[in-house]
Coordinates of N, CA, C and O in Angstrom, one line a residue:
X43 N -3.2 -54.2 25.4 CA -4.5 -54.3 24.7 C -5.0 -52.9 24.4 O -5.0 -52.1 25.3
X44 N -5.5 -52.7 23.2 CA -5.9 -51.3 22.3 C -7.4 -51.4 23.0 O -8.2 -52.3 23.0
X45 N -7.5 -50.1 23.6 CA -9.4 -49.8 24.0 C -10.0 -49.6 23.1 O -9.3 -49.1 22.2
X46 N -11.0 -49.8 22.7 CA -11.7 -49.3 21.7 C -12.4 -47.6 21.7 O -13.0 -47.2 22.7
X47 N -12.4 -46.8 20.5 CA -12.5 -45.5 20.4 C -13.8 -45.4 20.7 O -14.2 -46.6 20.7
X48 N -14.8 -44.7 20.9 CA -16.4 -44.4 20.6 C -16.0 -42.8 19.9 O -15.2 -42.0 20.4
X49 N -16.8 -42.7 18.6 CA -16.7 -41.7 17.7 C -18.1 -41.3 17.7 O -19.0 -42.2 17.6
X50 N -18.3 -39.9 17.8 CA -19.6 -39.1 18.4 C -19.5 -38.2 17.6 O -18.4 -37.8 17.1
X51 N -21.0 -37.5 17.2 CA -20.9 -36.1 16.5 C -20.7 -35.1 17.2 O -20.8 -35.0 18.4
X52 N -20.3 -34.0 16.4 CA -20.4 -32.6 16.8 C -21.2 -32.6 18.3 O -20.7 -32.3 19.4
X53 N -22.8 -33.3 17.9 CA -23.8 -32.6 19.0 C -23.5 -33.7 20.2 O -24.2 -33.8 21.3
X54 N -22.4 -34.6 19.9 CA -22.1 -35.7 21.3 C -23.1 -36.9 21.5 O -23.4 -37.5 22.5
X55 N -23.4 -37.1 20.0 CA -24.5 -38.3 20.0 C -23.4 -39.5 19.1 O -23.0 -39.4 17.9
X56 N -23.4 -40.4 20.0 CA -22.0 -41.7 19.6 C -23.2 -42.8 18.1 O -24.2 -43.3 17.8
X57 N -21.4 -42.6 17.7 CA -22.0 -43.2 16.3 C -21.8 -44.9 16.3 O -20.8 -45.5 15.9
X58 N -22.8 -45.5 16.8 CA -23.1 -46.9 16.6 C -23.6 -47.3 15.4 O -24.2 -46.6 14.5
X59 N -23.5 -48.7 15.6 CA -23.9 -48.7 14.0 C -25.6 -49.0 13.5 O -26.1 -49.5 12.5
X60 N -26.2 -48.3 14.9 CA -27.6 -48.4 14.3 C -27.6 -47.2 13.5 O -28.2 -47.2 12.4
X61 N -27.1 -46.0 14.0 CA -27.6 -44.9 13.8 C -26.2 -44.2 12.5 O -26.0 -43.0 12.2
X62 N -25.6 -45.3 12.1 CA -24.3 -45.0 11.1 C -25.3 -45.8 10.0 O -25.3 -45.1 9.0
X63 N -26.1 -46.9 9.8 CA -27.3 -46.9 9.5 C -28.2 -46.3 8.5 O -28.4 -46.5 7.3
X64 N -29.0 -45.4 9.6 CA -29.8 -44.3 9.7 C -29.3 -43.1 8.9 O -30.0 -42.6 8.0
X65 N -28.3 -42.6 9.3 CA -27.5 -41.5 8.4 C -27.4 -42.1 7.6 O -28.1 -41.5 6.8
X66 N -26.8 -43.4 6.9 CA -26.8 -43.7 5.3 C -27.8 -43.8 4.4 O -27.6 -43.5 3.2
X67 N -29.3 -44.5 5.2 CA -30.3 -44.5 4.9 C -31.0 -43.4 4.2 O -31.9 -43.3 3.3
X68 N -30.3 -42.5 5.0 CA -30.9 -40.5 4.8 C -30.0 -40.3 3.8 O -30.8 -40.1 2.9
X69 N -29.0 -40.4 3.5 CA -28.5 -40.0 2.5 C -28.9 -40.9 1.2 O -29.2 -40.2 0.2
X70 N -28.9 -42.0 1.0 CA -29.5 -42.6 0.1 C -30.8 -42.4 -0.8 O -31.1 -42.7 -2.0
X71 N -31.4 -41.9 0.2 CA -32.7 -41.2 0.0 C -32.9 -39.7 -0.6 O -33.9 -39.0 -0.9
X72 N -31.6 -39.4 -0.5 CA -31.8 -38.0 -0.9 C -31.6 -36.6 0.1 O -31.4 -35.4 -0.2
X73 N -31.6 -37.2 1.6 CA -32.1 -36.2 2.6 C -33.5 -35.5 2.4 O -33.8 -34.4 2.2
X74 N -33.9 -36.6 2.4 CA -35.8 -35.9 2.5 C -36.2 -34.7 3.7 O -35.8 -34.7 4.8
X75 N -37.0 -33.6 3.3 CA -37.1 -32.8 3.7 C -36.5 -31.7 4.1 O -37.0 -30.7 4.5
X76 N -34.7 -32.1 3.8 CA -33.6 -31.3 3.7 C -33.8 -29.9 2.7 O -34.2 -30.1 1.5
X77 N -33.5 -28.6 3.3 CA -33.7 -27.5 2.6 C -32.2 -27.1 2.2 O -31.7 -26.3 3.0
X78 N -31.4 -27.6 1.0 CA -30.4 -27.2 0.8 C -30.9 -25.9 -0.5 O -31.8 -25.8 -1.3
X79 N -29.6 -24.9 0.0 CA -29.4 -23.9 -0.7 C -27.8 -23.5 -0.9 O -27.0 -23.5 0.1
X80 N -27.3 -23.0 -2.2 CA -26.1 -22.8 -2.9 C -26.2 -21.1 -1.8 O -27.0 -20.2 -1.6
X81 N -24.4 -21.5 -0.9 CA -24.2 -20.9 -0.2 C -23.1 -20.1 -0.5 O -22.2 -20.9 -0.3
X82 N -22.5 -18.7 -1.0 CA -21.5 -18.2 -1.4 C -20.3 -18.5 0.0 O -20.8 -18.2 1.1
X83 N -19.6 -18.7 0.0 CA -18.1 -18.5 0.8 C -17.0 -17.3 0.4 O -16.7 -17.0 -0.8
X84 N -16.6 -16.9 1.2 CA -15.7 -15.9 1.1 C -16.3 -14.6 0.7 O -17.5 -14.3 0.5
X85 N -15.3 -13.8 0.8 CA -15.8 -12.5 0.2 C -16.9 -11.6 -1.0 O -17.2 -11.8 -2.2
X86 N -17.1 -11.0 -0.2 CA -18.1 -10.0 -1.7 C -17.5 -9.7 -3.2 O -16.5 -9.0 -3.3
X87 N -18.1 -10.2 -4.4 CA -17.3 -9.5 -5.2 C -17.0 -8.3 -5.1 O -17.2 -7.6 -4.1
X88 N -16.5 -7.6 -6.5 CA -16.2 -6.3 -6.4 C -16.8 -5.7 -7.5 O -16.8 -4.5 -7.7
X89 N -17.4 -7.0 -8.4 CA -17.6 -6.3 -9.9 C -18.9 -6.4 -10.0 O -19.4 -6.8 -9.0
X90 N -20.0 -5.9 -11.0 CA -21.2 -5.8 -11.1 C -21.2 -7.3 -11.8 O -22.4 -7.6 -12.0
X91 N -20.5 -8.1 -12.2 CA -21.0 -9.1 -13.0 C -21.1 -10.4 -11.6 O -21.3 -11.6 -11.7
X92 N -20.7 -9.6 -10.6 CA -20.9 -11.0 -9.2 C -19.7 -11.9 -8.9 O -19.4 -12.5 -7.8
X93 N -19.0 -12.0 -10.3 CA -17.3 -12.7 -10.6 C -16.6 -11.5 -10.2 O -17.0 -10.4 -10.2
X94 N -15.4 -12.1 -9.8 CA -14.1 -11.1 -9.4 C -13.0 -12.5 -9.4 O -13.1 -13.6 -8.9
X95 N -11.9 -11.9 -10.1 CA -10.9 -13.0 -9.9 C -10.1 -12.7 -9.0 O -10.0 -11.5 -8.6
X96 N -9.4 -13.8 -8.4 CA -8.7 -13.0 -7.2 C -7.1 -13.4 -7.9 O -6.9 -14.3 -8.6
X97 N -6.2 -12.4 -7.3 CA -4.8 -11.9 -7.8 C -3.5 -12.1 -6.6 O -3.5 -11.3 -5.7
X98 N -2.8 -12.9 -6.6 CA -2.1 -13.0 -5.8 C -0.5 -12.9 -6.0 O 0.1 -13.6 -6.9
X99 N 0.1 -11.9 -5.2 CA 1.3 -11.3 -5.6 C 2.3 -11.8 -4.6 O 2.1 -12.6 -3.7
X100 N 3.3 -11.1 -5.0 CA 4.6 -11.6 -3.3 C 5.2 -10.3 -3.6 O 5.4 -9.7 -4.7
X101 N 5.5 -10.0 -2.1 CA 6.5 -8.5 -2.2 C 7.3 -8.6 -1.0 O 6.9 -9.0 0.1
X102 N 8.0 -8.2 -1.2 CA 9.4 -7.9 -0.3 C 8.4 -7.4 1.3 O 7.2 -7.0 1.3
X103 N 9.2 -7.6 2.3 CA 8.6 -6.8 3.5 C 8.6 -6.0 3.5 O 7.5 -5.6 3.9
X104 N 9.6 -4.8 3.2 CA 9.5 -3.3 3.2 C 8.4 -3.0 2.6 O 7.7 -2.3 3.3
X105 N 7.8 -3.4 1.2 CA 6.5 -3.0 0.1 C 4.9 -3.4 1.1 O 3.9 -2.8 1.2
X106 N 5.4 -4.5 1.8 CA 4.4 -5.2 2.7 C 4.5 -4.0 3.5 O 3.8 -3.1 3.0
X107 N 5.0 -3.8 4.3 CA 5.0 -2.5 5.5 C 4.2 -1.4 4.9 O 3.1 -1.0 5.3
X108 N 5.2 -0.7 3.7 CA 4.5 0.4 3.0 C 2.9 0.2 2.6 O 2.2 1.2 2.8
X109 N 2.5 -0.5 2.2 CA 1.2 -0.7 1.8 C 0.7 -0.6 2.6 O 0.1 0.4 2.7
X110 N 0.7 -1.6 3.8 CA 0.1 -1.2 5.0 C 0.2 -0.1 5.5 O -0.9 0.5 5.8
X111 N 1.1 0.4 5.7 CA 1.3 2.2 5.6 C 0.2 3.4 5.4 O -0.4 4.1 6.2
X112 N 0.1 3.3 4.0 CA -0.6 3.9 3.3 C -2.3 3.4 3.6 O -3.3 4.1 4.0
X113 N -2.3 2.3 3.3 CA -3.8 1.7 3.6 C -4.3 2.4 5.1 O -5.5 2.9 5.1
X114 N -3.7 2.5 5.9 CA -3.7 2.9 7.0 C -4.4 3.7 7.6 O -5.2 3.8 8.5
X115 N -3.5 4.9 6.2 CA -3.3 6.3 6.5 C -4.7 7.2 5.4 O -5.3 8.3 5.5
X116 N -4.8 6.1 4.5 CA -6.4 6.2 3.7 C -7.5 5.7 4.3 O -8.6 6.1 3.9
X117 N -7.5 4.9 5.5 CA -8.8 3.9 5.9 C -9.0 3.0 4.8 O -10.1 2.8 4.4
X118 N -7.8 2.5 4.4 CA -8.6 1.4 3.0 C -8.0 0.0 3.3 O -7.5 -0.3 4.4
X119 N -7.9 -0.6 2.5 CA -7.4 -2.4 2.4 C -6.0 -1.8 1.7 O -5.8 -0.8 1.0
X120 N -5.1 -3.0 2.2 CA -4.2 -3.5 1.0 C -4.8 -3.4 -0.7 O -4.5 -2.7 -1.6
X121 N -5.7 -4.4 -0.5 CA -5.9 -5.1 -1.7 C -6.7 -3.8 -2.6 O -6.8 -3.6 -3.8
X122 N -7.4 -3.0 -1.5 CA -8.5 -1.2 -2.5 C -7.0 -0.9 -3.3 O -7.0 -1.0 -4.5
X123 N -5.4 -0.4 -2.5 CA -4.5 -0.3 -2.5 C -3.9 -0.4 -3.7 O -3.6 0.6 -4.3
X124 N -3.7 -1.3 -4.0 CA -2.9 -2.7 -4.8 C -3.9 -2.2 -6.1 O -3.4 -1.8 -7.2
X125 N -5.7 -2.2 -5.9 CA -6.4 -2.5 -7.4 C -5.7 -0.9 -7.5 O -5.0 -0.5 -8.4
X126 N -6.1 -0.5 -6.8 CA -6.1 1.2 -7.9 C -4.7 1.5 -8.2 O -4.5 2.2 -9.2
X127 N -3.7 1.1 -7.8 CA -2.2 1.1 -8.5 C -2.0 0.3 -10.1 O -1.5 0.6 -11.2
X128 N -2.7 -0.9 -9.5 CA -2.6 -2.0 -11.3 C -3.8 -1.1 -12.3 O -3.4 -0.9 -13.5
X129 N -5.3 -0.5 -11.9 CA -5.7 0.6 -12.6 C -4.7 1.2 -13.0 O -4.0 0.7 -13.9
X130 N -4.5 2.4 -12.4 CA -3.5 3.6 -12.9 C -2.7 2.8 -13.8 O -2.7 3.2 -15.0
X131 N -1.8 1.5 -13.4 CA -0.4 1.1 -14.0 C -1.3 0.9 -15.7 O -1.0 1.6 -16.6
X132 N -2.0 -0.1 -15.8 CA -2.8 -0.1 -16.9 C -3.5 0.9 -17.7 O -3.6 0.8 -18.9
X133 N -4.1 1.9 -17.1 CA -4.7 3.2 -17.6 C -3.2 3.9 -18.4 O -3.4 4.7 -19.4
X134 N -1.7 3.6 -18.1 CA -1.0 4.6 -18.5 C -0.1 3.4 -19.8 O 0.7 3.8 -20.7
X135 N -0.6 2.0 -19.4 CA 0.3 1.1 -20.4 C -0.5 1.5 -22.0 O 0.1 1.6 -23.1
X136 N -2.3 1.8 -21.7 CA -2.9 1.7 -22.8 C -2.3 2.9 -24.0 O -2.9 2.9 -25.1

């Protein structure tokens, strides 16, 4: 014979179904009193316009090592790294 589960929030308060309810009730409503605000995730841009696209490459391990290397040996990121090389590479394509 299967026990039955009790499923509890985060804060360890078990979700019966008065209070499975309650929560739907709140959401139905809107979450009254709720102070939602648009929350950025992830990193800072880089650009004055607030957008920055992000660029994702693959390289051999050795180029992986080297970069890291160098980043290292500058105090900078990979990725400071990486932009000012595709700079340069584009400043010399123009």
């Amino acid at each position: 014979m299967s026990k039955k589960k009790n499923y509890r929030t985060v804060e360890g308060e078990e979700l019966t179904p008065e209070y499975l309810d309650e929560i739907v009730a709140d959401a139905e409503a809107g979450y009254p009193g709720a102070d939602f605000r648009r929350v950025r995730v992830g990193r800072p841009s880089i650009s004055a316009s607030g957008h920055s696209k992000r660029l994702q490459i693959r390289v051999d391990p050795e180029m992986d090592l080297e970069l890291k290397q160098i980043a290292s040996k500058r105090d900078a990121t990979v990725s400071e790294i990486a932009r000012e090389a595709l700079a340069r590479y584009l400043a010399d394509a123009a």
